[in-house]
Amino acid sequence: MARRSQISAALLTLMAGEERHAWTLEELHAGLARDKSAADFSSVFRAAEKLAADGSVRKLRLDDGRARYERITARHDHLHCTRCGALIPVACMLDDDAFAALEGASGFLVTERRVVLNGLCAACRLDGESQAA
Amino acid sequence: MARRSQISAALLTLMAGEERHAWTLEELHAGLARDKSAADFSSVFRAAEKLAADGSVRKLRLDDGRARYERITARHDHLHCTRCGALIPVACMLDDDAFAALEGASGFLVTERRVVLNGLCAACRLDGESQAA
DNA sequence: CTACGTGCAAACTATTTGCCTACAA
DNA sequence: TTGTAGGCAAATAGTTTGCACGTAG
């Protein structure tokens, strides 16, 4: 595939190298800048979309309206803290039997599962209790 | 609660009266207009947000980036056809045991479940096979 | 020479907010 | 007169696109 995009490569490196689980475009953009691989926001966007298109990363949308990109790893679901914004990966909670039955009966062809539990992470939960906002 | 908002009332009536399961702001706006209850888009937005805030309707975001508002009904999950946009309610598929275990162990407090399966509805699936786009 | 990667700026979509007027309490 | 509803228009946020340039192949 000819010239490999520098930005795409930098994005993959960035995402592989940190513990953060999912990245907004803004975070990716800032991350590259921090690593001296600064690139234009639109270029980051295009590179991220391309990675998502060929399956190298997964794109998802949370209730906060911003898209996230995450590395492809084992299937998992997410906890989303609506206070601090943390996105925490957790083991898949979908009931496979119910799922299979549904797909068979309805004729619906599932291509992506989006399971997100919104709420408060342990830290924010404690925080909120002590200093009730 | 003082003057009841005409728009809020019209929205609830509209949503209760049709089979459509979830509504974008645009659809709500158009729906009111059709019913001779035309209102400004921003007023529809504010009314819908207010209903969502006091729990009369549920707001959710799909991968297409547009917010939807749906009546509160029994707990259910959704199938989202990425071709025709249909949002189909289905019985809840979440594994309650895994769910409870997770909530207990992680300290995460879940306030909302978002379970959406993206894919193709039966109709679009057939359509896509015959006239491969 | 031709395509693709990239930067820069402008366009777009879907909201979201400001401000002003009117009516109900 | 006081707070909220609702219209109108402008502002935002987050993405998305158009165009031009440069270099690898």
PDB file of N, CA, C and O in Angstrom, chain A residues 36-105:
ATOM      1  N   LYS A  36       6.027  15.450  19.771  1.00  0.00           N
ATOM      2  CA  LYS A  36       6.786  16.078  18.682  1.00  0.00           C
ATOM      3  C   LYS A  36       6.381  15.562  17.305  1.00  0.00           C
ATOM      4  O   LYS A  36       7.186  15.559  16.385  1.00  0.00           O
ATOM      5  N   SER A  37       5.159  15.056  17.200  1.00  0.00           N
ATOM      6  CA  SER A  37       4.696  14.590  15.901  1.00  0.00           C
ATOM      7  C   SER A  37       3.492  15.430  15.504  1.00  0.00           C
ATOM      8  O   SER A  37       2.575  14.950  14.840  1.00  0.00           O
ATOM      9  N   ALA A  38       3.497  16.662  15.946  1.00  0.00           N
ATOM     10  CA  ALA A  38       2.365  17.548  15.712  1.00  0.00           C
ATOM     11  C   ALA A  38       1.848  17.453  14.279  1.00  0.00           C
ATOM     12  O   ALA A  38       2.614  17.385  13.331  1.00  0.00           O
ATOM     13  N   ALA A  39       0.522  17.422  14.168  1.00  0.00           N
ATOM     14  CA  ALA A  39      -0.095  17.371  12.850  1.00  0.00           C
ATOM     15  C   ALA A  39      -1.366  18.206  12.914  1.00  0.00           C
ATOM     16  O   ALA A  39      -1.882  18.480  13.991  1.00  0.00           O
ATOM     17  N   ASP A  40      -1.828  18.583  11.760  1.00  0.00           N
ATOM     18  CA  ASP A  40      -3.048  19.369  11.711  1.00  0.00           C
ATOM     19  C   ASP A  40      -4.225  18.538  12.200  1.00  0.00           C
ATOM     20  O   ASP A  40      -4.272  17.320  12.006  1.00  0.00           O
ATOM     21  N   PHE A  41      -5.179  19.225  12.797  1.00  0.00           N
ATOM     22  CA  PHE A  41      -6.343  18.522  13.334  1.00  0.00           C
ATOM     23  C   PHE A  41      -7.061  17.719  12.245  1.00  0.00           C
ATOM     24  O   PHE A  41      -7.429  16.562  12.456  1.00  0.00           O
ATOM     25  N   SER A  42      -7.227  18.311  11.101  1.00  0.00           N
ATOM     26  CA  SER A  42      -7.948  17.610  10.033  1.00  0.00           C
ATOM     27  C   SER A  42      -7.163  16.396   9.556  1.00  0.00           C
ATOM     28  O   SER A  42      -7.745  15.387   9.154  1.00  0.00           O
ATOM     29  N   SER A  43      -5.852  16.482   9.615  1.00  0.00           N
ATOM     30  CA  SER A  43      -5.037  15.340   9.200  1.00  0.00           C
ATOM     31  C   SER A  43      -5.188  14.213  10.210  1.00  0.00           C
ATOM     32  O   SER A  43      -5.245  13.033   9.845  1.00  0.00           O
ATOM     33  N   VAL A  44      -5.259  14.588  11.474  1.00  0.00           N
ATOM     34  CA  VAL A  44      -5.471  13.588  12.513  1.00  0.00           C
ATOM     35  C   VAL A  44      -6.817  12.927  12.279  1.00  0.00           C
ATOM     36  O   VAL A  44      -6.946  11.702  12.322  1.00  0.00           O
ATOM     37  N   PHE A  45      -7.789  13.759  11.998  1.00  0.00           N
ATOM     38  CA  PHE A  45      -9.132  13.238  11.721  1.00  0.00           C
ATOM     39  C   PHE A  45      -9.106  12.252  10.559  1.00  0.00           C
ATOM     40  O   PHE A  45      -9.601  11.126  10.666  1.00  0.00           O
ATOM     41  N   ARG A  46      -8.483  12.661   9.470  1.00  0.00           N
ATOM     42  CA  ARG A  46      -8.467  11.783   8.305  1.00  0.00           C
ATOM     43  C   ARG A  46      -7.714  10.488   8.583  1.00  0.00           C
ATOM     44  O   ARG A  46      -8.150   9.406   8.190  1.00  0.00           O
ATOM     45  N   ALA A  47      -6.626  10.585   9.277  1.00  0.00           N
ATOM     46  CA  ALA A  47      -5.855   9.380   9.587  1.00  0.00           C
ATOM     47  C   ALA A  47      -6.670   8.459  10.494  1.00  0.00           C
ATOM     48  O   ALA A  47      -6.723   7.242  10.273  1.00  0.00           O
ATOM     49  N   ALA A  48      -7.314   9.028  11.493  1.00  0.00           N
ATOM     50  CA  ALA A  48      -8.108   8.225  12.421  1.00  0.00           C
ATOM     51  C   ALA A  48      -9.272   7.550  11.691  1.00  0.00           C
ATOM     52  O   ALA A  48      -9.561   6.374  11.918  1.00  0.00           O
ATOM     53  N   GLU A  49      -9.905   8.285  10.803  1.00  0.00           N
ATOM     54  CA  GLU A  49     -11.017   7.713  10.042  1.00  0.00           C
ATOM     55  C   GLU A  49     -10.536   6.576   9.154  1.00  0.00           C
ATOM     56  O   GLU A  49     -11.211   5.567   9.004  1.00  0.00           O
ATOM     57  N   LYS A  50      -9.381   6.764   8.582  1.00  0.00           N
ATOM     58  CA  LYS A  50      -8.841   5.723   7.720  1.00  0.00           C
ATOM     59  C   LYS A  50      -8.545   4.462   8.533  1.00  0.00           C
ATOM     60  O   LYS A  50      -8.866   3.352   8.110  1.00  0.00           O
ATOM     61  N   LEU A  51      -7.961   4.666   9.692  1.00  0.00           N
ATOM     62  CA  LEU A  51      -7.686   3.521  10.560  1.00  0.00           C
ATOM     63  C   LEU A  51      -8.983   2.820  10.943  1.00  0.00           C
ATOM     64  O   LEU A  51      -9.052   1.601  11.006  1.00  0.00           O
ATOM     65  N   ALA A  52     -10.005   3.619  11.199  1.00  0.00           N
ATOM     66  CA  ALA A  52     -11.295   3.037  11.576  1.00  0.00           C
ATOM     67  C   ALA A  52     -11.881   2.289  10.385  1.00  0.00           C
ATOM     68  O   ALA A  52     -12.452   1.205  10.536  1.00  0.00           O
ATOM     69  N   ALA A  53     -11.706   2.856   9.211  1.00  0.00           N
ATOM     70  CA  ALA A  53     -12.274   2.247   8.008  1.00  0.00           C
ATOM     71  C   ALA A  53     -11.645   0.893   7.708  1.00  0.00           C
ATOM     72  O   ALA A  53     -12.333  -0.048   7.310  1.00  0.00           O
ATOM     73  N   ASP A  54     -10.327   0.766   7.890  1.00  0.00           N
ATOM     74  CA  ASP A  54      -9.758  -0.538   7.597  1.00  0.00           C
ATOM     75  C   ASP A  54      -9.636  -1.419   8.833  1.00  0.00           C
ATOM     76  O   ASP A  54      -8.913  -2.405   8.834  1.00  0.00           O
ATOM     77  N   GLY A  55     -10.371  -1.041   9.864  1.00  0.00           N
ATOM     78  CA  GLY A  55     -10.480  -1.921  11.016  1.00  0.00           C
ATOM     79  C   GLY A  55      -9.330  -1.921  12.001  1.00  0.00           C
ATOM     80  O   GLY A  55      -9.285  -2.763  12.895  1.00  0.00           O
ATOM     81  N   SER A  56      -8.415  -0.984  11.860  1.00  0.00           N
ATOM     82  CA  SER A  56      -7.287  -0.952  12.790  1.00  0.00           C
ATOM     83  C   SER A  56      -7.681  -0.372  14.142  1.00  0.00           C
ATOM     84  O   SER A  56      -7.060  -0.660  15.161  1.00  0.00           O
ATOM     85  N   VAL A  57      -8.676   0.465  14.139  1.00  0.00           N
ATOM     86  CA  VAL A  57      -9.192   0.991  15.398  1.00  0.00           C
ATOM     87  C   VAL A  57     -10.714   0.978  15.309  1.00  0.00           C
ATOM     88  O   VAL A  57     -11.277   0.838  14.228  1.00  0.00           O
ATOM     89  N   ARG A  58     -11.358   1.119  16.457  1.00  0.00           N
ATOM     90  CA  ARG A  58     -12.813   1.130  16.471  1.00  0.00           C
ATOM     91  C   ARG A  58     -13.260   2.537  16.858  1.00  0.00           C
ATOM     92  O   ARG A  58     -12.676   3.156  17.737  1.00  0.00           O
ATOM     93  N   LYS A  59     -14.260   3.002  16.195  1.00  0.00           N
ATOM     94  CA  LYS A  59     -14.779   4.332  16.481  1.00  0.00           C
ATOM     95  C   LYS A  59     -16.090   4.181  17.227  1.00  0.00           C
ATOM     96  O   LYS A  59     -16.905   3.331  16.871  1.00  0.00           O
ATOM     97  N   LEU A  60     -16.286   4.965  18.267  1.00  0.00           N
ATOM     98  CA  LEU A  60     -17.566   4.904  18.957  1.00  0.00           C
ATOM     99  C   LEU A  60     -17.965   6.257  19.486  1.00  0.00           C
ATOM    100  O   LEU A  60     -17.136   7.140  19.672  1.00  0.00           O
ATOM    101  N   ARG A  61     -19.246   6.404  19.694  1.00  0.00           N
ATOM    102  CA  ARG A  61     -19.784   7.667  20.127  1.00  0.00           C
ATOM    103  C   ARG A  61     -20.414   7.513  21.495  1.00  0.00           C
ATOM    104  O   ARG A  61     -21.210   6.603  21.703  1.00  0.00           O
ATOM    105  N   LEU A  62     -20.072   8.400  22.414  1.00  0.00           N
ATOM    106  CA  LEU A  62     -20.679   8.343  23.742  1.00  0.00           C
ATOM    107  C   LEU A  62     -21.762   9.410  23.839  1.00  0.00           C
ATOM    108  O   LEU A  62     -21.973  10.159  22.902  1.00  0.00           O
ATOM    109  N   ASP A  63     -22.422   9.437  24.967  1.00  0.00           N
ATOM    110  CA  ASP A  63     -23.509  10.397  25.116  1.00  0.00           C
ATOM    111  C   ASP A  63     -23.019  11.832  25.199  1.00  0.00           C
ATOM    112  O   ASP A  63     -23.810  12.760  25.194  1.00  0.00           O
ATOM    113  N   ASP A  64     -21.726  12.017  25.315  1.00  0.00           N
ATOM    114  CA  ASP A  64     -21.246  13.394  25.371  1.00  0.00           C
ATOM    115  C   ASP A  64     -21.062  13.974  23.967  1.00  0.00           C
ATOM    116  O   ASP A  64     -20.613  15.099  23.812  1.00  0.00           O
ATOM    117  N   GLY A  65     -21.405  13.184  22.978  1.00  0.00           N
ATOM    118  CA  GLY A  65     -21.386  13.716  21.623  1.00  0.00           C
ATOM    119  C   GLY A  65     -20.049  13.704  20.905  1.00  0.00           C
ATOM    120  O   GLY A  65     -19.961  14.090  19.754  1.00  0.00           O
ATOM    121  N   ARG A  66     -19.005  13.288  21.591  1.00  0.00           N
ATOM    122  CA  ARG A  66     -17.720  13.255  20.908  1.00  0.00           C
ATOM    123  C   ARG A  66     -17.346  11.834  20.524  1.00  0.00           C
ATOM    124  O   ARG A  66     -17.577  10.895  21.281  1.00  0.00           O
ATOM    125  N   ALA A  67     -16.763  11.686  19.357  1.00  0.00           N
ATOM    126  CA  ALA A  67     -16.364  10.363  18.899  1.00  0.00           C
ATOM    127  C   ALA A  67     -15.099   9.959  19.633  1.00  0.00           C
ATOM    128  O   ALA A  67     -14.292  10.799  20.020  1.00  0.00           O
ATOM    129  N   ARG A  68     -14.934   8.648  19.849  1.00  0.00           N
ATOM    130  CA  ARG A  68     -13.709   8.111  20.463  1.00  0.00           C
ATOM    131  C   ARG A  68     -13.166   7.062  19.522  1.00  0.00           C
ATOM    132  O   ARG A  68     -13.925   6.398  18.818  1.00  0.00           O
ATOM    133  N   TYR A  69     -11.869   6.906  19.585  1.00  0.00           N
ATOM    134  CA  TYR A  69     -11.211   5.863  18.805  1.00  0.00           C
ATOM    135  C   TYR A  69     -10.462   5.005  19.803  1.00  0.00           C
ATOM    136  O   TYR A  69      -9.769   5.525  20.682  1.00  0.00           O
ATOM    137  N   GLU A  70     -10.568   3.704  19.673  1.00  0.00           N
ATOM    138  CA  GLU A  70      -9.861   2.816  20.584  1.00  0.00           C
ATOM    139  C   GLU A  70      -9.196   1.709  19.787  1.00  0.00           C
ATOM    140  O   GLU A  70      -9.657   1.326  18.715  1.00  0.00           O
ATOM    141  N   ARG A  71      -8.112   1.196  20.325  1.00  0.00           N
ATOM    142  CA  ARG A  71      -7.436   0.088  19.680  1.00  0.00           C
ATOM    143  C   ARG A  71      -8.360  -1.108  19.648  1.00  0.00           C
ATOM    144  O   ARG A  71      -9.201  -1.274  20.526  1.00  0.00           O
ATOM    145  N   ILE A  72      -8.183  -1.961  18.676  1.00  0.00           N
ATOM    146  CA  ILE A  72      -8.959  -3.184  18.631  1.00  0.00           C
ATOM    147  C   ILE A  72      -8.330  -4.151  19.626  1.00  0.00           C
ATOM    148  O   ILE A  72      -7.144  -4.445  19.573  1.00  0.00           O
ATOM    149  N   THR A  73      -9.133  -4.649  20.546  1.00  0.00           N
ATOM    150  CA  THR A  73      -8.639  -5.638  21.508  1.00  0.00           C
ATOM    151  C   THR A  73      -9.738  -6.691  21.635  1.00  0.00           C
ATOM    152  O   THR A  73     -10.653  -6.711  20.825  1.00  0.00           O
ATOM    153  N   ALA A  74      -9.641  -7.518  22.636  1.00  0.00           N
ATOM    154  CA  ALA A  74     -10.676  -8.523  22.817  1.00  0.00           C
ATOM    155  C   ALA A  74     -12.006  -7.802  23.005  1.00  0.00           C
ATOM    156  O   ALA A  74     -12.055  -6.666  23.456  1.00  0.00           O
ATOM    157  N   ARG A  75     -13.079  -8.483  22.666  1.00  0.00           N
ATOM    158  CA  ARG A  75     -14.398  -7.868  22.791  1.00  0.00           C
ATOM    159  C   ARG A  75     -14.651  -7.459  24.240  1.00  0.00           C
ATOM    160  O   ARG A  75     -14.365  -8.187  25.175  1.00  0.00           O
ATOM    161  N   HIS A  76     -15.170  -6.285  24.393  1.00  0.00           N
ATOM    162  CA  HIS A  76     -15.439  -5.789  25.733  1.00  0.00           C
ATOM    163  C   HIS A  76     -16.506  -4.719  25.682  1.00  0.00           C
ATOM    164  O   HIS A  76     -16.838  -4.204  24.619  1.00  0.00           O
ATOM    165  N   ASP A  77     -17.036  -4.380  26.833  1.00  0.00           N
ATOM    166  CA  ASP A  77     -18.025  -3.315  26.916  1.00  0.00           C
ATOM    167  C   ASP A  77     -17.397  -2.145  27.662  1.00  0.00           C
ATOM    168  O   ASP A  77     -16.221  -2.196  27.999  1.00  0.00           O
ATOM    169  N   HIS A  78     -18.183  -1.109  27.905  1.00  0.00           N
ATOM    170  CA  HIS A  78     -17.615   0.084  28.539  1.00  0.00           C
ATOM    171  C   HIS A  78     -18.451   0.647  29.678  1.00  0.00           C
ATOM    172  O   HIS A  78     -19.667   0.593  29.637  1.00  0.00           O
ATOM    173  N   LEU A  79     -17.734   1.191  30.643  1.00  0.00           N
ATOM    174  CA  LEU A  79     -18.374   1.996  31.678  1.00  0.00           C
ATOM    175  C   LEU A  79     -17.956   3.416  31.361  1.00  0.00           C
ATOM    176  O   LEU A  79     -16.780   3.667  31.105  1.00  0.00           O
ATOM    177  N   HIS A  80     -18.902   4.315  31.371  1.00  0.00           N
ATOM    178  CA  HIS A  80     -18.573   5.707  31.062  1.00  0.00           C
ATOM    179  C   HIS A  80     -18.957   6.594  32.234  1.00  0.00           C
ATOM    180  O   HIS A  80     -20.144   6.745  32.544  1.00  0.00           O
ATOM    181  N   CYS A  81     -17.966   7.174  32.862  1.00  0.00           N
ATOM    182  CA  CYS A  81     -18.248   8.057  33.990  1.00  0.00           C
ATOM    183  C   CYS A  81     -18.684   9.410  33.449  1.00  0.00           C
ATOM    184  O   CYS A  81     -17.930  10.083  32.748  1.00  0.00           O
ATOM    185  N   THR A  82     -19.901   9.781  33.772  1.00  0.00           N
ATOM    186  CA  THR A  82     -20.446  11.030  33.229  1.00  0.00           C
ATOM    187  C   THR A  82     -19.928  12.250  33.982  1.00  0.00           C
ATOM    188  O   THR A  82     -20.224  13.375  33.624  1.00  0.00           O
ATOM    189  N   ARG A  83     -19.133  11.994  35.023  1.00  0.00           N
ATOM    190  CA  ARG A  83     -18.619  13.127  35.790  1.00  0.00           C
ATOM    191  C   ARG A  83     -17.210  13.489  35.327  1.00  0.00           C
ATOM    192  O   ARG A  83     -16.942  14.613  34.972  1.00  0.00           O
ATOM    193  N   CYS A  84     -16.317  12.479  35.293  1.00  0.00           N
ATOM    194  CA  CYS A  84     -14.940  12.768  34.900  1.00  0.00           C
ATOM    195  C   CYS A  84     -14.667  12.357  33.453  1.00  0.00           C
ATOM    196  O   CYS A  84     -13.606  12.642  32.908  1.00  0.00           O
ATOM    197  N   GLY A  85     -15.623  11.699  32.828  1.00  0.00           N
ATOM    198  CA  GLY A  85     -15.453  11.344  31.420  1.00  0.00           C
ATOM    199  C   GLY A  85     -14.673  10.060  31.172  1.00  0.00           C
ATOM    200  O   GLY A  85     -14.520   9.648  30.024  1.00  0.00           O
ATOM    201  N   ALA A  86     -14.190   9.427  32.219  1.00  0.00           N
ATOM    202  CA  ALA A  86     -13.405   8.208  32.035  1.00  0.00           C
ATOM    203  C   ALA A  86     -14.201   7.147  31.282  1.00  0.00           C
ATOM    204  O   ALA A  86     -15.402   7.011  31.476  1.00  0.00           O
ATOM    205  N   LEU A  87     -13.515   6.427  30.420  1.00  0.00           N
ATOM    206  CA  LEU A  87     -14.141   5.315  29.708  1.00  0.00           C
ATOM    207  C   LEU A  87     -13.395   4.060  30.121  1.00  0.00           C
ATOM    208  O   LEU A  87     -12.216   3.900  29.828  1.00  0.00           O
ATOM    209  N   ILE A  88     -14.084   3.190  30.833  1.00  0.00           N
ATOM    210  CA  ILE A  88     -13.445   2.012  31.406  1.00  0.00           C
ATOM    211  C   ILE A  88     -13.900   0.738  30.713  1.00  0.00           C
ATOM    212  O   ILE A  88     -15.090   0.459  30.646  1.00  0.00           O
ATOM    213  N   PRO A  89     -12.943  -0.033  30.187  1.00  0.00           N
ATOM    214  CA  PRO A  89     -13.308  -1.284  29.520  1.00  0.00           C
ATOM    215  C   PRO A  89     -13.642  -2.350  30.558  1.00  0.00           C
ATOM    216  O   PRO A  89     -13.006  -2.417  31.604  1.00  0.00           O
ATOM    217  N   VAL A  90     -14.641  -3.145  30.271  1.00  0.00           N
ATOM    218  CA  VAL A  90     -14.999  -4.251  31.170  1.00  0.00           C
ATOM    219  C   VAL A  90     -15.369  -5.463  30.342  1.00  0.00           C
ATOM    220  O   VAL A  90     -15.680  -5.352  29.159  1.00  0.00           O
ATOM    221  N   ALA A  91     -15.369  -6.616  30.984  1.00  0.00           N
ATOM    222  CA  ALA A  91     -15.724  -7.838  30.278  1.00  0.00           C
ATOM    223  C   ALA A  91     -17.110  -7.701  29.668  1.00  0.00           C
ATOM    224  O   ALA A  91     -17.974  -7.028  30.209  1.00  0.00           O
ATOM    225  N   CYS A  92     -17.302  -8.331  28.556  1.00  0.00           N
ATOM    226  CA  CYS A  92     -18.574  -8.274  27.846  1.00  0.00           C
ATOM    227  C   CYS A  92     -19.712  -8.805  28.715  1.00  0.00           C
ATOM    228  O   CYS A  92     -19.591  -9.874  29.315  1.00  0.00           O
ATOM    229  N   MET A  93     -20.768  -8.040  28.799  1.00  0.00           N
ATOM    230  CA  MET A  93     -21.887  -8.428  29.662  1.00  0.00           C
ATOM    231  C   MET A  93     -23.110  -8.916  28.923  1.00  0.00           C
ATOM    232  O   MET A  93     -24.128  -9.196  29.518  1.00  0.00           O
ATOM    233  N   LEU A  94     -23.003  -8.969  27.604  1.00  0.00           N
ATOM    234  CA  LEU A  94     -24.183  -9.326  26.833  1.00  0.00           C
ATOM    235  C   LEU A  94     -24.516 -10.803  26.985  1.00  0.00           C
ATOM    236  O   LEU A  94     -23.641 -11.650  26.932  1.00  0.00           O
ATOM    237  N   ASP A  95     -25.785 -11.061  27.148  1.00  0.00           N
ATOM    238  CA  ASP A  95     -26.252 -12.428  27.282  1.00  0.00           C
ATOM    239  C   ASP A  95     -26.263 -13.059  25.887  1.00  0.00           C
ATOM    240  O   ASP A  95     -27.104 -12.751  25.053  1.00  0.00           O
ATOM    241  N   ASP A  96     -25.302 -13.936  25.639  1.00  0.00           N
ATOM    242  CA  ASP A  96     -25.151 -14.479  24.294  1.00  0.00           C
ATOM    243  C   ASP A  96     -26.342 -15.287  23.799  1.00  0.00           C
ATOM    244  O   ASP A  96     -26.653 -15.286  22.615  1.00  0.00           O
ATOM    245  N   ASP A  97     -27.008 -15.945  24.713  1.00  0.00           N
ATOM    246  CA  ASP A  97     -28.159 -16.738  24.297  1.00  0.00           C
ATOM    247  C   ASP A  97     -29.264 -15.832  23.782  1.00  0.00           C
ATOM    248  O   ASP A  97     -29.800 -16.012  22.698  1.00  0.00           O
ATOM    249  N   ALA A  98     -29.581 -14.848  24.603  1.00  0.00           N
ATOM    250  CA  ALA A  98     -30.634 -13.912  24.217  1.00  0.00           C
ATOM    251  C   ALA A  98     -30.255 -13.243  22.904  1.00  0.00           C
ATOM    252  O   ALA A  98     -31.076 -13.056  22.016  1.00  0.00           O
ATOM    253  N   PHE A  99     -28.993 -12.926  22.813  1.00  0.00           N
ATOM    254  CA  PHE A  99     -28.485 -12.249  21.631  1.00  0.00           C
ATOM    255  C   PHE A  99     -28.677 -13.090  20.378  1.00  0.00           C
ATOM    256  O   PHE A  99     -29.207 -12.634  19.369  1.00  0.00           O
ATOM    257  N   ALA A 100     -28.263 -14.340  20.462  1.00  0.00           N
ATOM    258  CA  ALA A 100     -28.360 -15.233  19.316  1.00  0.00           C
ATOM    259  C   ALA A 100     -29.820 -15.466  18.937  1.00  0.00           C
ATOM    260  O   ALA A 100     -30.182 -15.437  17.760  1.00  0.00           O
ATOM    261  N   ALA A 101     -30.647 -15.661  19.932  1.00  0.00           N
ATOM    262  CA  ALA A 101     -32.066 -15.911  19.681  1.00  0.00           C
ATOM    263  C   ALA A 101     -32.667 -14.727  18.942  1.00  0.00           C
ATOM    264  O   ALA A 101     -33.400 -14.879  17.962  1.00  0.00           O
ATOM    265  N   LEU A 102     -32.308 -13.576  19.410  1.00  0.00           N
ATOM    266  CA  LEU A 102     -32.826 -12.360  18.800  1.00  0.00           C
ATOM    267  C   LEU A 102     -32.423 -12.247  17.346  1.00  0.00           C
ATOM    268  O   LEU A 102     -33.239 -11.997  16.461  1.00  0.00           O
ATOM    269  N   GLU A 103     -31.140 -12.441  17.106  1.00  0.00           N
ATOM    270  CA  GLU A 103     -30.648 -12.287  15.750  1.00  0.00           C
ATOM    271  C   GLU A 103     -31.319 -13.290  14.812  1.00  0.00           C
ATOM    272  O   GLU A 103     -31.672 -12.958  13.688  1.00  0.00           O
ATOM    273  N   GLY A 104     -31.501 -14.496  15.326  1.00  0.00           N
ATOM    274  CA  GLY A 104     -32.133 -15.503  14.492  1.00  0.00           C
ATOM    275  C   GLY A 104     -33.585 -15.181  14.190  1.00  0.00           C
ATOM    276  O   GLY A 104     -34.026 -15.273  13.046  1.00  0.00           O
ATOM    277  N   ALA A 105     -34.298 -14.769  15.208  1.00  0.00           N
ATOM    278  CA  ALA A 105     -35.732 -14.555  15.065  1.00  0.00           C
ATOM    279  C   ALA A 105     -36.102 -13.304  14.272  1.00  0.00           C
ATOM    280  O   ALA A 105     -37.055 -13.297  13.509  1.00  0.00           O
TER     281      ALA A 105
END
